[in-house]
Tab-separated table of C-alpha atoms in Angstrom:
chain	number	residue	atom	x	y	z
A	1	MET	CA	18.968	198.965	182.491
A	2	LEU	CA	21.804	200.162	183.278
A	3	THR	CA	23.277	199.909	187.080
A	4	GLY	CA	25.298	202.768	188.322
A	5	GLY	CA	27.884	202.333	191.091
A	6	GLY	CA	25.355	203.198	194.300
A	7	GLY	CA	23.454	200.197	192.863
A	8	GLN	CA	21.364	203.290	191.110
A	9	PRO	CA	20.426	203.257	187.659
A	10	ALA	CA	22.471	205.524	184.878
A	11	THR	CA	20.470	207.387	182.639
A	12	GLU	CA	22.246	207.338	179.465
A	13	ALA	CA	23.721	210.970	178.070
A	14	ALA	CA	21.524	212.731	175.962
A	15	PRO	CA	23.580	214.351	173.300
A	16	ALA	CA	24.657	217.927	173.232
A	17	PRO	CA	22.173	220.369	171.835
A	18	ALA	CA	23.567	221.150	167.972
A	19	GLU	CA	24.598	224.783	169.178
A	20	GLU	CA	26.502	223.656	171.664
A	21	VAL	CA	28.489	221.373	170.048
A	22	ALA	CA	28.897	224.915	167.705
A	23	VAL	CA	30.120	226.479	170.873
A	24	ALA	CA	32.856	224.570	171.374
A	25	ALA	CA	33.586	224.150	167.821
A	26	GLU	CA	33.802	227.388	167.581
A	27	ASP	CA	36.404	228.075	170.636
A	28	ALA	CA	37.928	225.134	170.192
A	29	PHE	CA	39.149	225.850	166.428
A	30	GLY	CA	38.320	229.384	166.114
A	31	ASP	CA	36.385	228.920	163.059
A	32	ASP	CA	33.492	230.894	162.820
A	33	PHE	CA	31.994	228.317	159.968
A	34	ALA	CA	32.241	225.246	161.860
A	35	ALA	CA	29.009	224.502	162.511
A	36	ALA	CA	27.542	225.476	159.700
A	37	PRO	CA	25.841	222.243	158.317
A	38	ALA	CA	27.359	220.613	154.877
A	39	ALA	CA	25.603	221.325	151.973
A	40	GLU	CA	24.386	218.096	150.552
A	41	GLU	CA	26.199	217.511	146.365
A	42	PHE	CA	23.946	216.162	143.976
A	43	VAL	CA	24.969	212.917	142.275
A	44	PRO	CA	22.933	212.852	138.485
A	45	GLU	CA	22.053	209.383	137.639
A	46	ALA	CA	23.731	208.126	134.677
A	47	ALA	CA	22.025	208.105	131.581
A	48	PRO	CA	21.770	204.817	129.956
A	49	LEU	CA	23.946	204.215	126.922
A	50	GLU	CA	20.933	204.261	123.638
A	51	ALA	CA	23.412	204.479	121.371
A	52	PRO	CA	23.984	200.851	119.677
A	53	VAL	CA	27.352	199.457	119.586
A	54	GLU	CA	28.698	198.616	116.246
A	55	GLU	CA	30.285	194.715	114.932
A	56	ALA	CA	33.460	195.312	113.606
A	57	PRO	CA	34.041	193.750	110.434
A	58	ALA	CA	35.528	190.123	110.053
A	59	GLU	CA	37.774	191.387	107.059
A	60	PRO	CA	40.431	193.617	106.519
A	61	ALA	CA	39.668	196.595	105.128
A	62	GLU	CA	41.501	198.487	102.159
A	63	PRO	CA	43.638	201.209	103.596
A	64	THR	CA	42.475	203.925	102.784
A	65	PRO	CA	44.895	206.822	101.163
A	66	LEU	CA	45.695	207.870	104.431
A	67	GLU	CA	47.058	204.797	105.801
A	68	LYS	CA	49.223	204.075	103.073
A	69	TRP	CA	50.702	207.274	102.717
A	70	GLN	CA	51.531	207.159	106.052
A	71	ALA	CA	52.773	204.090	106.592
A	72	GLU	CA	55.307	205.145	102.927
A	73	SER	CA	57.013	208.028	105.070
A	74	THR	CA	56.790	206.169	108.306
A	75	ALA	CA	59.560	203.847	105.951
A	76	ALA	CA	61.169	206.922	104.242
A	77	ILE	CA	61.671	208.578	107.205
A	78	ALA	CA	62.676	205.105	108.954
A	79	LYS	CA	65.674	204.954	105.708
A	80	ARG	CA	66.816	207.992	105.862
A	81	ASP	CA	67.300	207.694	110.153
A	82	ALA	CA	69.169	204.609	109.196
A	83	GLU	CA	71.497	206.324	106.358
A	84	ALA	CA	72.032	209.216	108.020
A	85	ALA	CA	73.176	207.481	111.612
A	86	GLU	CA	75.213	205.564	109.139
A	87	LYS	CA	76.941	208.727	107.906
A	88	ALA	CA	77.347	210.503	111.498
A	89	ASP	CA	78.915	207.206	112.302
A	90	LYS	CA	81.182	207.072	109.569
A	91	MET	CA	82.424	210.948	109.723
A	92	LYS	CA	82.493	209.996	113.268
A	93	GLU	CA	85.497	206.977	112.775
A	94	ASP	CA	87.568	209.350	110.318
A	95	ALA	CA	87.663	211.558	112.133
A	96	LYS	CA	89.323	209.451	114.978
A	97	VAL	CA	91.310	208.415	112.342
A	98	THR	CA	92.335	211.998	111.099
A	99	ILE	CA	93.230	213.024	114.793
A	100	GLU	CA	94.810	210.055	115.133
A	101	GLN	CA	97.064	210.896	112.211
A	102	PHE	CA	97.167	214.476	113.061
A	103	TYR	CA	98.464	213.785	116.973
A	104	ALA	CA	101.865	211.413	115.559
A	105	GLU	CA	102.550	214.323	112.357
A	106	ARG	CA	102.667	216.560	115.415
A	107	ALA	CA	104.870	214.341	117.754
A	108	GLU	CA	106.576	213.786	115.056
A	109	ALA	CA	107.561	217.421	114.517
A	110	VAL	CA	107.775	218.005	118.215
A	111	ALA	CA	110.424	215.738	118.218
A	112	GLY	CA	112.404	216.581	115.111
A	113	ASN	CA	112.004	220.624	116.526
A	114	HIS	CA	113.532	219.653	119.828
A	115	GLU	CA	117.098	217.743	118.213
A	116	ARG	CA	117.488	220.804	115.732
A	117	ASN	CA	116.929	223.140	118.790
A	118	VAL	CA	119.714	221.029	120.865
A	119	GLY	CA	122.255	220.462	118.583
A	120	ALA	CA	121.873	224.654	117.256
A	121	GLU	CA	121.598	225.265	121.215
A	122	GLU	CA	124.865	223.059	121.333
A	123	GLU	CA	126.464	224.764	118.788
A	124	PHE	CA	125.772	228.153	119.490
A	125	CYS	CA	127.426	227.676	122.768
A	126	LYS	CA	130.727	226.689	120.980
A	127	GLN	CA	131.003	229.755	118.652
A	128	ARG	CA	130.621	231.514	121.889
A	129	ASP	CA	132.900	229.877	124.035
A	130	SER	CA	135.677	229.855	120.995
A	131	LEU	CA	135.221	233.670	120.351
A	132	PHE	CA	136.016	234.427	124.223
A	133	SER	CA	138.518	232.260	124.441
A	134	ASN	CA	140.322	233.478	121.654
A	135	GLY	CA	141.246	236.510	119.736
A	136	GLU	CA	141.591	239.963	120.706
A	137	VAL	CA	138.761	242.734	122.808
A	138	TRP	CA	138.012	244.498	119.311
A	139	GLU	CA	138.694	241.118	116.967
A	140	ARG	CA	135.596	239.261	119.591
A	141	VAL	CA	133.297	242.730	118.948
A	142	VAL	CA	133.633	242.522	115.358
A	143	SER	CA	133.032	238.977	114.645
A	144	LEU	CA	129.598	239.435	116.580
A	145	ILE	CA	128.787	242.266	114.244
A	146	ASP	CA	127.266	241.984	110.699
A	147	LEU	CA	130.008	243.043	108.777
A	148	LYS	CA	128.141	243.310	105.212
A	149	GLY	CA	125.457	244.873	106.355
A	150	THR	CA	122.285	242.834	104.756
A	151	ASN	CA	119.236	245.267	105.437
A	152	GLU	CA	119.770	248.295	103.427
A	153	LYS	CA	117.514	250.986	105.506
A	154	LYS	CA	119.491	249.826	108.856
A	155	GLN	CA	122.716	250.210	107.843
A	156	SER	CA	122.590	254.430	107.339
A	157	ARG	CA	122.361	254.035	110.925
A	158	VAL	CA	125.157	251.728	112.418
A	159	SER	CA	127.389	252.139	109.035
A	160	ARG	CA	129.188	254.800	111.246
A	161	MET	CA	129.329	252.064	115.062
A	162	ARG	CA	130.336	249.268	112.133
A	163	SER	CA	133.283	251.519	110.768
A	164	LEU	CA	134.108	253.214	114.923
A	165	PHE	CA	133.988	248.731	115.749
A	166	LEU	CA	136.613	248.468	112.590
A	167	HIS	CA	138.460	251.472	113.463
A	168	MET	CA	139.273	250.042	117.403
A	169	LYS	CA	140.491	246.610	115.969
A	170	ASN	CA	142.604	247.614	113.785
A	171	GLU	CA	144.256	250.019	115.840
A	172	ALA	CA	144.484	247.343	118.923
A	173	LYS	CA	146.283	245.704	116.845
């Protein structure tokens, strides 16, 4: 028996009634179903296995036609995949070589064009400078135009202007 603080026997606390617990749970959490008793879960009993266990045969049996076909098919697919991978690798190598060759040819062409353009520019500048340093004004103008009239369609439109330039050149002398 337990004794309390004043020498008197202490009483054990009696469990609270279920209604009080339900009300306390409802008030504390606002859950209306807190006091409802939990349903017992149904657990079925395991039935013993009655089917006999077959023993594996000691000798390996000859493969069935389906197994033979699957093995052959798998081998054929693996062979085709290997050939395709080899072909793809070869194509990649060929593409790399072709790209390198293209860039080399392009670099040569760009360098050649650059040299030709620089030469043509120098020649043009020399001609321009010599043109403006020598001769009369109208002689310089006539030297800049095409007197041969290589384009027949435009010839009728510019023939009057061409004749006027030649006239002005001849008068200046």
